[in-house]
mmCIF file of N, CA and C in Angstrom:
data_model
loop_
_atom_site.group_PDB
_atom_site.id
_atom_site.type_symbol
_atom_site.label_atom_id
_atom_site.label_comp_id
_atom_site.label_asym_id
_atom_site.label_seq_id
_atom_site.Cartn_x
_atom_site.Cartn_y
_atom_site.Cartn_z
ATOM 1 N N UNK A 1 -16.565 24.332 7.531
ATOM 2 C CA UNK A 1 -16.944 23.299 6.596
ATOM 3 C C UNK A 1 -17.377 22.080 7.395
ATOM 4 N N UNK A 2 -18.563 21.598 7.152
ATOM 5 C CA UNK A 2 -19.103 20.459 7.897
ATOM 6 C C UNK A 2 -18.527 19.156 7.352
ATOM 7 N N UNK A 3 -18.299 18.229 8.261
ATOM 8 C CA UNK A 3 -17.793 16.918 7.860
ATOM 9 C C UNK A 3 -18.963 16.037 7.453
ATOM 10 N N UNK A 4 -18.745 15.202 6.464
ATOM 11 C CA UNK A 4 -19.771 14.252 6.041
ATOM 12 C C UNK A 4 -19.913 13.173 7.108
ATOM 13 N N UNK A 5 -21.115 12.683 7.328
ATOM 14 C CA UNK A 5 -21.283 11.626 8.334
ATOM 15 C C UNK A 5 -20.594 10.341 7.881
ATOM 16 N N UNK A 6 -20.061 9.604 8.832
ATOM 17 C CA UNK A 6 -19.402 8.351 8.505
ATOM 18 C C UNK A 6 -20.434 7.236 8.406
ATOM 19 N N UNK A 7 -20.161 6.282 7.555
ATOM 20 C CA UNK A 7 -21.081 5.177 7.342
ATOM 21 C C UNK A 7 -20.929 4.140 8.451
ATOM 22 N N UNK A 8 -19.689 3.912 8.873
ATOM 23 C CA UNK A 8 -19.415 2.900 9.878
ATOM 24 C C UNK A 8 -19.107 3.550 11.218
ATOM 25 N N UNK A 9 -19.341 2.815 12.273
ATOM 26 C CA UNK A 9 -19.054 3.308 13.617
ATOM 27 C C UNK A 9 -17.548 3.232 13.883
ATOM 28 N N UNK A 10 -17.132 3.836 14.974
ATOM 29 C CA UNK A 10 -15.707 3.814 15.333
ATOM 30 C C UNK A 10 -15.191 2.393 15.580
ATOM 31 N N UNK A 11 -15.940 1.507 16.249
ATOM 32 C CA UNK A 11 -15.450 0.122 16.387
ATOM 33 C C UNK A 11 -15.263 -0.578 15.041
ATOM 34 N N UNK A 12 -16.138 -0.305 14.089
ATOM 35 C CA UNK A 12 -15.987 -0.908 12.759
ATOM 36 C C UNK A 12 -14.720 -0.392 12.080
ATOM 37 N N UNK A 13 -14.413 0.877 12.255
ATOM 38 C CA UNK A 13 -13.176 1.430 11.695
ATOM 39 C C UNK A 13 -11.950 0.811 12.356
ATOM 40 N N UNK A 14 -12.024 0.591 13.663
ATOM 41 C CA UNK A 14 -10.891 -0.035 14.369
ATOM 42 C C UNK A 14 -10.634 -1.443 13.856
ATOM 43 N N UNK A 15 -11.693 -2.206 13.644
ATOM 44 C CA UNK A 15 -11.546 -3.568 13.135
ATOM 45 C C UNK A 15 -11.003 -3.538 11.706
ATOM 46 N N UNK A 16 -11.548 -2.657 10.880
ATOM 47 C CA UNK A 16 -11.109 -2.577 9.485
ATOM 48 C C UNK A 16 -9.652 -2.147 9.379
ATOM 49 N N UNK A 17 -9.192 -1.332 10.320
ATOM 50 C CA UNK A 17 -7.803 -0.883 10.312
ATOM 51 C C UNK A 17 -6.829 -2.052 10.443
ATOM 52 N N UNK A 18 -7.266 -3.162 11.042
ATOM 53 C CA UNK A 18 -6.404 -4.336 11.184
ATOM 54 C C UNK A 18 -6.756 -5.440 10.199
ATOM 55 N N UNK A 19 -8.019 -5.581 9.853
ATOM 56 C CA UNK A 19 -8.442 -6.661 8.962
ATOM 57 C C UNK A 19 -8.034 -6.378 7.515
ATOM 58 N N UNK A 20 -8.207 -5.153 7.058
ATOM 59 C CA UNK A 20 -7.892 -4.829 5.672
ATOM 60 C C UNK A 20 -6.428 -5.095 5.318
ATOM 61 N N UNK A 21 -5.444 -4.669 6.132
ATOM 62 C CA UNK A 21 -4.058 -5.014 5.791
ATOM 63 C C UNK A 21 -3.797 -6.519 5.760
ATOM 64 N N UNK A 22 -4.450 -7.274 6.626
ATOM 65 C CA UNK A 22 -4.254 -8.727 6.633
ATOM 66 C C UNK A 22 -4.812 -9.345 5.351
ATOM 67 N N UNK A 23 -5.993 -8.936 4.956
ATOM 68 C CA UNK A 23 -6.594 -9.462 3.722
ATOM 69 C C UNK A 23 -5.748 -9.066 2.514
ATOM 70 N N UNK A 24 -5.327 -7.807 2.460
ATOM 71 C CA UNK A 24 -4.470 -7.368 1.361
ATOM 72 C C UNK A 24 -3.135 -8.129 1.364
ATOM 73 N N UNK A 25 -2.600 -8.404 2.544
ATOM 74 C CA UNK A 25 -1.355 -9.161 2.648
ATOM 75 C C UNK A 25 -1.497 -10.576 2.125
ATOM 76 N N UNK A 26 -2.612 -11.225 2.410
ATOM 77 C CA UNK A 26 -2.843 -12.581 1.910
ATOM 78 C C UNK A 26 -2.938 -12.575 0.384
ATOM 79 N N UNK A 27 -3.665 -11.603 -0.158
ATOM 80 C CA UNK A 27 -3.776 -11.498 -1.617
ATOM 81 C C UNK A 27 -2.407 -11.219 -2.231
ATOM 82 N N UNK A 28 -1.657 -10.308 -1.628
ATOM 83 C CA UNK A 28 -0.324 -9.955 -2.130
ATOM 84 C C UNK A 28 0.627 -11.151 -2.071
ATOM 85 N N UNK A 29 0.620 -11.873 -0.964
ATOM 86 C CA UNK A 29 1.486 -13.046 -0.832
ATOM 87 C C UNK A 29 1.159 -14.115 -1.862
ATOM 88 N N UNK A 30 -0.125 -14.323 -2.103
ATOM 89 C CA UNK A 30 -0.523 -15.286 -3.127
ATOM 90 C C UNK A 30 -0.047 -14.826 -4.500
ATOM 91 N N UNK A 31 -0.164 -13.555 -4.771
ATOM 92 C CA UNK A 31 0.257 -13.005 -6.061
ATOM 93 C C UNK A 31 1.771 -13.169 -6.251
ATOM 94 N N UNK A 32 2.535 -12.926 -5.194
ATOM 95 C CA UNK A 32 3.986 -13.122 -5.262
ATOM 96 C C UNK A 32 4.313 -14.580 -5.561
ATOM 97 N N UNK A 33 3.647 -15.497 -4.877
ATOM 98 C CA UNK A 33 3.909 -16.928 -5.099
ATOM 99 C C UNK A 33 3.568 -17.333 -6.530
ATOM 100 N N UNK A 34 2.475 -16.811 -7.060
ATOM 101 C CA UNK A 34 2.091 -17.140 -8.437
ATOM 102 C C UNK A 34 3.104 -16.563 -9.421
ATOM 103 N N UNK A 35 3.569 -15.335 -9.191
ATOM 104 C CA UNK A 35 4.565 -14.735 -10.084
ATOM 105 C C UNK A 35 5.881 -15.513 -10.060
ATOM 106 N N UNK A 36 6.283 -16.008 -8.899
ATOM 107 C CA UNK A 36 7.537 -16.772 -8.795
ATOM 108 C C UNK A 36 7.430 -18.130 -9.482
ATOM 109 N N UNK A 37 6.234 -18.655 -9.559
ATOM 110 C CA UNK A 37 6.018 -19.987 -10.117
ATOM 111 C C UNK A 37 6.279 -20.040 -11.609
ATOM 112 N N UNK A 38 6.028 -18.948 -12.318
ATOM 113 C CA UNK A 38 6.211 -18.866 -13.770
ATOM 114 C C UNK A 38 5.435 -19.951 -14.508
ATOM 115 N N UNK A 39 4.262 -20.317 -14.001
ATOM 116 C CA UNK A 39 3.434 -21.305 -14.675
ATOM 117 C C UNK A 39 3.837 -22.747 -14.423
ATOM 118 N N UNK A 40 4.862 -22.966 -13.641
ATOM 119 C CA UNK A 40 5.320 -24.324 -13.358
ATOM 120 C C UNK A 40 4.594 -24.908 -12.161
ATOM 121 N N UNK A 41 5.109 -26.021 -11.666
ATOM 122 C CA UNK A 41 4.475 -26.648 -10.504
ATOM 123 C C UNK A 41 4.708 -25.826 -9.235
ATOM 124 N N UNK A 42 3.828 -25.990 -8.275
ATOM 125 C CA UNK A 42 3.949 -25.291 -7.000
ATOM 126 C C UNK A 42 5.073 -25.945 -6.202
ATOM 127 N N UNK A 43 6.004 -25.135 -5.741
ATOM 128 C CA UNK A 43 7.111 -25.642 -4.933
ATOM 129 C C UNK A 43 7.041 -25.042 -3.536
ATOM 130 N N UNK A 44 7.766 -25.659 -2.626
ATOM 131 C CA UNK A 44 7.821 -25.149 -1.262
ATOM 132 C C UNK A 44 8.439 -23.763 -1.188
ATOM 133 N N UNK A 45 9.424 -23.498 -2.053
ATOM 134 C CA UNK A 45 10.068 -22.186 -2.057
ATOM 135 C C UNK A 45 9.085 -21.098 -2.489
ATOM 136 N N UNK A 46 8.217 -21.413 -3.451
ATOM 137 C CA UNK A 46 7.214 -20.441 -3.881
ATOM 138 C C UNK A 46 6.224 -20.151 -2.767
ATOM 139 N N UNK A 47 5.785 -21.190 -2.089
ATOM 140 C CA UNK A 47 4.834 -21.021 -0.994
ATOM 141 C C UNK A 47 5.484 -20.240 0.148
ATOM 142 N N UNK A 48 6.726 -20.571 0.489
ATOM 143 C CA UNK A 48 7.426 -19.853 1.559
ATOM 144 C C UNK A 48 7.618 -18.388 1.199
ATOM 145 N N UNK A 49 7.969 -18.128 -0.040
ATOM 146 C CA UNK A 49 8.125 -16.744 -0.485
ATOM 147 C C UNK A 49 6.805 -15.991 -0.388
ATOM 148 N N UNK A 50 5.717 -16.635 -0.751
ATOM 149 C CA UNK A 50 4.403 -16.015 -0.649
ATOM 150 C C UNK A 50 4.021 -15.709 0.785
ATOM 151 N N UNK A 51 4.303 -16.647 1.678
ATOM 152 C CA UNK A 51 3.974 -16.442 3.095
ATOM 153 C C UNK A 51 4.801 -15.306 3.678
ATOM 154 N N UNK A 52 6.109 -15.309 3.411
ATOM 155 C CA UNK A 52 6.969 -14.236 3.932
ATOM 156 C C UNK A 52 6.595 -12.889 3.335
ATOM 157 N N UNK A 53 6.239 -12.875 2.063
ATOM 158 C CA UNK A 53 5.814 -11.630 1.427
ATOM 159 C C UNK A 53 4.511 -11.128 2.033
ATOM 160 N N UNK A 54 3.582 -12.039 2.306
ATOM 161 C CA UNK A 54 2.309 -11.656 2.926
ATOM 162 C C UNK A 54 2.547 -11.067 4.311
ATOM 163 N N UNK A 55 3.412 -11.699 5.092
ATOM 164 C CA UNK A 55 3.713 -11.190 6.438
ATOM 165 C C UNK A 55 4.398 -9.825 6.378
ATOM 166 N N UNK A 56 5.359 -9.673 5.476
ATOM 167 C CA UNK A 56 6.068 -8.396 5.351
ATOM 168 C C UNK A 56 5.126 -7.297 4.863
ATOM 169 N N UNK A 57 4.297 -7.599 3.860
ATOM 170 C CA UNK A 57 3.358 -6.619 3.344
ATOM 171 C C UNK A 57 2.390 -6.180 4.438
ATOM 172 N N UNK A 58 1.846 -7.143 5.178
ATOM 173 C CA UNK A 58 0.902 -6.824 6.251
ATOM 174 C C UNK A 58 1.561 -5.964 7.320
ATOM 175 N N UNK A 59 2.762 -6.329 7.744
ATOM 176 C CA UNK A 59 3.448 -5.564 8.781
ATOM 177 C C UNK A 59 3.760 -4.148 8.305
ATOM 178 N N UNK A 60 4.241 -4.017 7.076
ATOM 179 C CA UNK A 60 4.556 -2.686 6.556
ATOM 180 C C UNK A 60 3.300 -1.854 6.343
ATOM 181 N N UNK A 61 2.232 -2.479 5.893
ATOM 182 C CA UNK A 61 0.976 -1.768 5.695
ATOM 183 C C UNK A 61 0.443 -1.239 7.029
ATOM 184 N N UNK A 62 0.467 -2.057 8.052
ATOM 185 C CA UNK A 62 0.031 -1.624 9.381
ATOM 186 C C UNK A 62 0.937 -0.513 9.900
ATOM 187 N N UNK A 63 2.243 -0.642 9.675
ATOM 188 C CA UNK A 63 3.178 0.411 10.119
ATOM 189 C C UNK A 63 2.912 1.731 9.405
ATOM 190 N N UNK A 64 2.670 1.682 8.111
ATOM 191 C CA UNK A 64 2.383 2.910 7.364
ATOM 192 C C UNK A 64 1.094 3.555 7.874
ATOM 193 N N UNK A 65 0.074 2.744 8.111
ATOM 194 C CA UNK A 65 -1.187 3.280 8.627
ATOM 195 C C UNK A 65 -0.978 3.923 10.003
ATOM 196 N N UNK A 66 -0.204 3.279 10.853
ATOM 197 C CA UNK A 66 0.028 3.834 12.189
ATOM 198 C C UNK A 66 0.830 5.140 12.122
ATOM 199 N N UNK A 67 1.819 5.199 11.245
ATOM 200 C CA UNK A 67 2.592 6.428 11.086
ATOM 201 C C UNK A 67 1.703 7.536 10.542
ATOM 202 N N UNK A 68 0.876 7.228 9.554
ATOM 203 C CA UNK A 68 -0.007 8.241 8.966
ATOM 204 C C UNK A 68 -1.018 8.755 9.975
ATOM 205 N N UNK A 69 -1.478 7.919 10.869
ATOM 206 C CA UNK A 69 -2.437 8.361 11.890
ATOM 207 C C UNK A 69 -1.815 9.345 12.872
ATOM 208 N N UNK A 70 -0.503 9.280 13.052
ATOM 209 C CA UNK A 70 0.170 10.152 14.009
ATOM 210 C C UNK A 70 0.652 11.470 13.397
ATOM 211 N N UNK A 71 0.618 11.560 12.070
ATOM 212 C CA UNK A 71 1.061 12.788 11.408
ATOM 213 C C UNK A 71 -0.046 13.837 11.431
ATOM 214 N N UNK A 72 0.362 15.091 11.388
ATOM 215 C CA UNK A 72 -0.617 16.170 11.293
ATOM 216 C C UNK A 72 -1.351 16.070 9.968
ATOM 217 N N UNK A 73 -2.620 16.415 9.979
ATOM 218 C CA UNK A 73 -3.447 16.298 8.786
ATOM 219 C C UNK A 73 -3.052 17.276 7.692
ATOM 220 N N UNK A 74 -2.393 18.368 8.051
ATOM 221 C CA UNK A 74 -2.058 19.382 7.049
ATOM 222 C C UNK A 74 -0.782 19.064 6.276
ATOM 223 N N UNK A 75 -0.134 17.977 6.563
ATOM 224 C CA UNK A 75 1.074 17.570 5.838
ATOM 225 C C UNK A 75 0.679 16.707 4.636
ATOM 226 N N UNK A 76 0.008 17.327 3.672
ATOM 227 C CA UNK A 76 -0.540 16.591 2.538
ATOM 228 C C UNK A 76 0.546 15.888 1.725
ATOM 229 N N UNK A 77 1.652 16.575 1.490
ATOM 230 C CA UNK A 77 2.718 15.997 0.664
ATOM 231 C C UNK A 77 3.313 14.761 1.339
ATOM 232 N N UNK A 78 3.499 14.809 2.645
ATOM 233 C CA UNK A 78 4.086 13.664 3.349
ATOM 234 C C UNK A 78 3.118 12.473 3.369
ATOM 235 N N UNK A 79 1.840 12.744 3.598
ATOM 236 C CA UNK A 79 0.840 11.666 3.547
ATOM 237 C C UNK A 79 0.837 11.007 2.172
ATOM 238 N N UNK A 80 0.811 11.829 1.132
ATOM 239 C CA UNK A 80 0.782 11.306 -0.230
ATOM 240 C C UNK A 80 2.070 10.552 -0.547
ATOM 241 N N UNK A 81 3.206 11.082 -0.115
ATOM 242 C CA UNK A 81 4.492 10.446 -0.401
ATOM 243 C C UNK A 81 4.610 9.078 0.266
ATOM 244 N N UNK A 82 4.235 8.976 1.533
ATOM 245 C CA UNK A 82 4.332 7.691 2.236
ATOM 246 C C UNK A 82 3.463 6.623 1.564
ATOM 247 N N UNK A 83 2.245 6.988 1.225
ATOM 248 C CA UNK A 83 1.357 6.018 0.590
ATOM 249 C C UNK A 83 1.863 5.633 -0.797
ATOM 250 N N UNK A 84 2.328 6.613 -1.551
ATOM 251 C CA UNK A 84 2.807 6.342 -2.913
ATOM 252 C C UNK A 84 4.069 5.485 -2.901
ATOM 253 N N UNK A 85 4.980 5.767 -1.993
ATOM 254 C CA UNK A 85 6.215 4.974 -1.915
ATOM 255 C C UNK A 85 5.901 3.535 -1.509
ATOM 256 N N UNK A 86 5.006 3.365 -0.557
ATOM 257 C CA UNK A 86 4.628 2.006 -0.152
ATOM 258 C C UNK A 86 4.038 1.240 -1.339
ATOM 259 N N UNK A 87 3.134 1.866 -2.068
ATOM 260 C CA UNK A 87 2.516 1.204 -3.222
ATOM 261 C C UNK A 87 3.536 0.946 -4.320
ATOM 262 N N UNK A 88 4.431 1.897 -4.574
ATOM 263 C CA UNK A 88 5.432 1.720 -5.618
ATOM 264 C C UNK A 88 6.416 0.605 -5.306
ATOM 265 N N UNK A 89 6.860 0.545 -4.060
ATOM 266 C CA UNK A 89 7.792 -0.516 -3.662
ATOM 267 C C UNK A 89 7.095 -1.881 -3.709
ATOM 268 N N UNK A 90 5.851 -1.937 -3.246
ATOM 269 C CA UNK A 90 5.105 -3.203 -3.286
ATOM 270 C C UNK A 90 4.923 -3.671 -4.728
ATOM 271 N N UNK A 91 4.566 -2.755 -5.612
ATOM 272 C CA UNK A 91 4.397 -3.122 -7.014
ATOM 273 C C UNK A 91 5.732 -3.520 -7.643
ATOM 274 N N UNK A 92 6.791 -2.783 -7.323
ATOM 275 C CA UNK A 92 8.106 -3.114 -7.863
ATOM 276 C C UNK A 92 8.568 -4.501 -7.445
ATOM 277 N N UNK A 93 8.377 -4.836 -6.175
ATOM 278 C CA UNK A 93 8.762 -6.176 -5.717
ATOM 279 C C UNK A 93 7.916 -7.243 -6.403
ATOM 280 N N UNK A 94 6.627 -6.976 -6.522
ATOM 281 C CA UNK A 94 5.732 -7.923 -7.176
ATOM 282 C C UNK A 94 6.146 -8.153 -8.628
ATOM 283 N N UNK A 95 6.469 -7.074 -9.314
ATOM 284 C CA UNK A 95 6.893 -7.167 -10.714
ATOM 285 C C UNK A 95 8.254 -7.862 -10.818
ATOM 286 N N UNK A 96 9.132 -7.636 -9.863
ATOM 287 C CA UNK A 96 10.464 -8.245 -9.924
ATOM 288 C C UNK A 96 10.404 -9.765 -9.798
ATOM 289 N N UNK A 97 9.341 -10.290 -9.205
ATOM 290 C CA UNK A 97 9.212 -11.736 -9.044
ATOM 291 C C UNK A 97 8.903 -12.451 -10.355
ATOM 292 N N UNK A 98 8.581 -11.700 -11.398
ATOM 293 C CA UNK A 98 8.306 -12.314 -12.697
ATOM 294 C C UNK A 98 9.585 -12.730 -13.408
ATOM 295 N N UNK A 99 10.735 -12.235 -12.938
ATOM 296 C CA UNK A 99 12.003 -12.588 -13.567
ATOM 297 C C UNK A 99 12.378 -11.663 -14.697
ATOM 298 N N UNK A 100 11.651 -10.584 -14.892
ATOM 299 C CA UNK A 100 11.938 -9.625 -15.950
ATOM 300 C C UNK A 100 13.219 -8.847 -15.619
ATOM 301 N N UNK A 101 13.751 -8.157 -16.615
ATOM 302 C CA UNK A 101 14.933 -7.325 -16.432
ATOM 303 C C UNK A 101 14.634 -6.238 -15.401
ATOM 304 N N UNK A 102 15.658 -5.752 -14.716
ATOM 305 C CA UNK A 102 15.457 -4.809 -13.617
ATOM 306 C C UNK A 102 15.038 -3.420 -14.104
ATOM 307 N N UNK A 103 15.468 -3.017 -15.307
ATOM 308 C CA UNK A 103 15.134 -1.668 -15.799
ATOM 309 C C UNK A 103 13.639 -1.431 -15.929
ATOM 310 N N UNK A 104 12.876 -2.303 -16.596
ATOM 311 C CA UNK A 104 11.433 -2.050 -16.663
ATOM 312 C C UNK A 104 10.753 -2.134 -15.296
ATOM 313 N N UNK A 105 11.303 -2.962 -14.413
ATOM 314 C CA UNK A 105 10.745 -3.057 -13.066
ATOM 315 C C UNK A 105 10.884 -1.725 -12.352
ATOM 316 N N UNK A 106 12.081 -1.155 -12.376
ATOM 317 C CA UNK A 106 12.332 0.121 -11.697
ATOM 318 C C UNK A 106 11.534 1.241 -12.345
ATOM 319 N N UNK A 107 11.509 1.291 -13.677
ATOM 320 C CA UNK A 107 10.767 2.348 -14.365
ATOM 321 C C UNK A 107 9.275 2.280 -14.058
ATOM 322 N N UNK A 108 8.722 1.085 -14.057
ATOM 323 C CA UNK A 108 7.301 0.933 -13.745
ATOM 324 C C UNK A 108 7.013 1.355 -12.315
ATOM 325 N N UNK A 109 7.849 0.923 -11.371
ATOM 326 C CA UNK A 109 7.648 1.291 -9.970
ATOM 327 C C UNK A 109 7.762 2.798 -9.773
ATOM 328 N N UNK A 110 8.738 3.431 -10.415
ATOM 329 C CA UNK A 110 8.889 4.881 -10.285
ATOM 330 C C UNK A 110 7.721 5.630 -10.909
ATOM 331 N N UNK A 111 7.270 5.186 -12.065
ATOM 332 C CA UNK A 111 6.131 5.846 -12.713
ATOM 333 C C UNK A 111 4.851 5.705 -11.885
ATOM 334 N N UNK A 112 4.617 4.531 -11.351
ATOM 335 C CA UNK A 112 3.434 4.324 -10.513
ATOM 336 C C UNK A 112 3.531 5.162 -9.247
ATOM 337 N N UNK A 113 4.709 5.212 -8.637
ATOM 338 C CA UNK A 113 4.898 6.015 -7.431
ATOM 339 C C UNK A 113 4.649 7.489 -7.719
ATOM 340 N N UNK A 114 5.212 7.997 -8.810
ATOM 341 C CA UNK A 114 5.029 9.419 -9.146
ATOM 342 C C UNK A 114 3.569 9.725 -9.459
ATOM 343 N N UNK A 115 2.931 8.881 -10.243
ATOM 344 C CA UNK A 115 1.529 9.123 -10.595
ATOM 345 C C UNK A 115 0.630 9.053 -9.368
ATOM 346 N N UNK A 116 0.870 8.082 -8.509
ATOM 347 C CA UNK A 116 0.066 7.948 -7.307
ATOM 348 C C UNK A 116 0.312 9.116 -6.354
ATOM 349 N N UNK A 117 1.551 9.576 -6.262
ATOM 350 C CA UNK A 117 1.842 10.741 -5.423
ATOM 351 C C UNK A 117 1.061 11.952 -5.907
ATOM 352 N N UNK A 118 1.091 12.208 -7.214
ATOM 353 C CA UNK A 118 0.370 13.367 -7.755
ATOM 354 C C UNK A 118 -1.130 13.242 -7.511
ATOM 355 N N UNK A 119 -1.673 12.067 -7.733
ATOM 356 C CA UNK A 119 -3.098 11.843 -7.520
ATOM 357 C C UNK A 119 -3.485 12.045 -6.056
ATOM 358 N N UNK A 120 -2.716 11.441 -5.148
ATOM 359 C CA UNK A 120 -3.030 11.554 -3.726
ATOM 360 C C UNK A 120 -2.808 12.970 -3.209
ATOM 361 N N UNK A 121 -1.755 13.628 -3.655
ATOM 362 C CA UNK A 121 -1.508 14.997 -3.211
ATOM 363 C C UNK A 121 -2.664 15.897 -3.653
ATOM 364 N N UNK A 122 -3.104 15.738 -4.887
ATOM 365 C CA UNK A 122 -4.228 16.529 -5.378
ATOM 366 C C UNK A 122 -5.477 16.256 -4.541
ATOM 367 N N UNK A 123 -5.736 14.985 -4.259
ATOM 368 C CA UNK A 123 -6.924 14.637 -3.462
ATOM 369 C C UNK A 123 -6.842 15.216 -2.061
ATOM 370 N N UNK A 124 -5.713 15.049 -1.384
ATOM 371 C CA UNK A 124 -5.587 15.562 -0.031
ATOM 372 C C UNK A 124 -5.626 17.092 -0.002
ATOM 373 N N UNK A 125 -5.004 17.715 -0.979
ATOM 374 C CA UNK A 125 -4.938 19.174 -1.003
ATOM 375 C C UNK A 125 -6.288 19.804 -1.309
ATOM 376 N N UNK A 126 -7.072 19.193 -2.206
ATOM 377 C CA UNK A 126 -8.365 19.782 -2.560
ATOM 378 C C UNK A 126 -9.453 19.464 -1.540
ATOM 379 N N UNK A 127 -9.247 18.487 -0.709
ATOM 380 C CA UNK A 127 -10.257 18.147 0.301
ATOM 381 C C UNK A 127 -9.820 18.508 1.708
ATOM 382 N N UNK A 128 -8.845 19.396 1.821
ATOM 383 C CA UNK A 128 -8.332 19.798 3.127
ATOM 384 C C UNK A 128 -9.380 20.656 3.831
ATOM 385 N N UNK A 129 -9.380 20.572 5.146
ATOM 386 C CA UNK A 129 -10.264 21.421 5.938
ATOM 387 C C UNK A 129 -9.861 22.876 5.774
ATOM 388 N N UNK A 130 -10.831 23.727 5.624
ATOM 389 C CA UNK A 130 -10.539 25.151 5.411
ATOM 390 C C UNK A 130 -10.189 25.847 6.705
#
């Protein structure tokens, strides 16, 4: 089975591997700070929480990418599980900052994790090299 040609060169992929998590981390940190604010005035605690969340998200995102790059390509379930758990935990933390009860937060995070796992497993399994 022939591989499709890549649009970007290898140096562009190397740069994107580091830039994309940073950009996503900044967006995530801002979102956390806005959720903590609850429509009130901006406080130092909200900004600090956003910055720490952005740093943690970026570091974890880079770690997940590095771990996934070292895994064998035929471990579809593990690839899908790592990505789904990362997304589910990130969404759960983001939702928890709204101050809502913990039950809907956990249920939403678990449902998103399960749905994303099924979607990613199907994608990886159907596009596996023969």
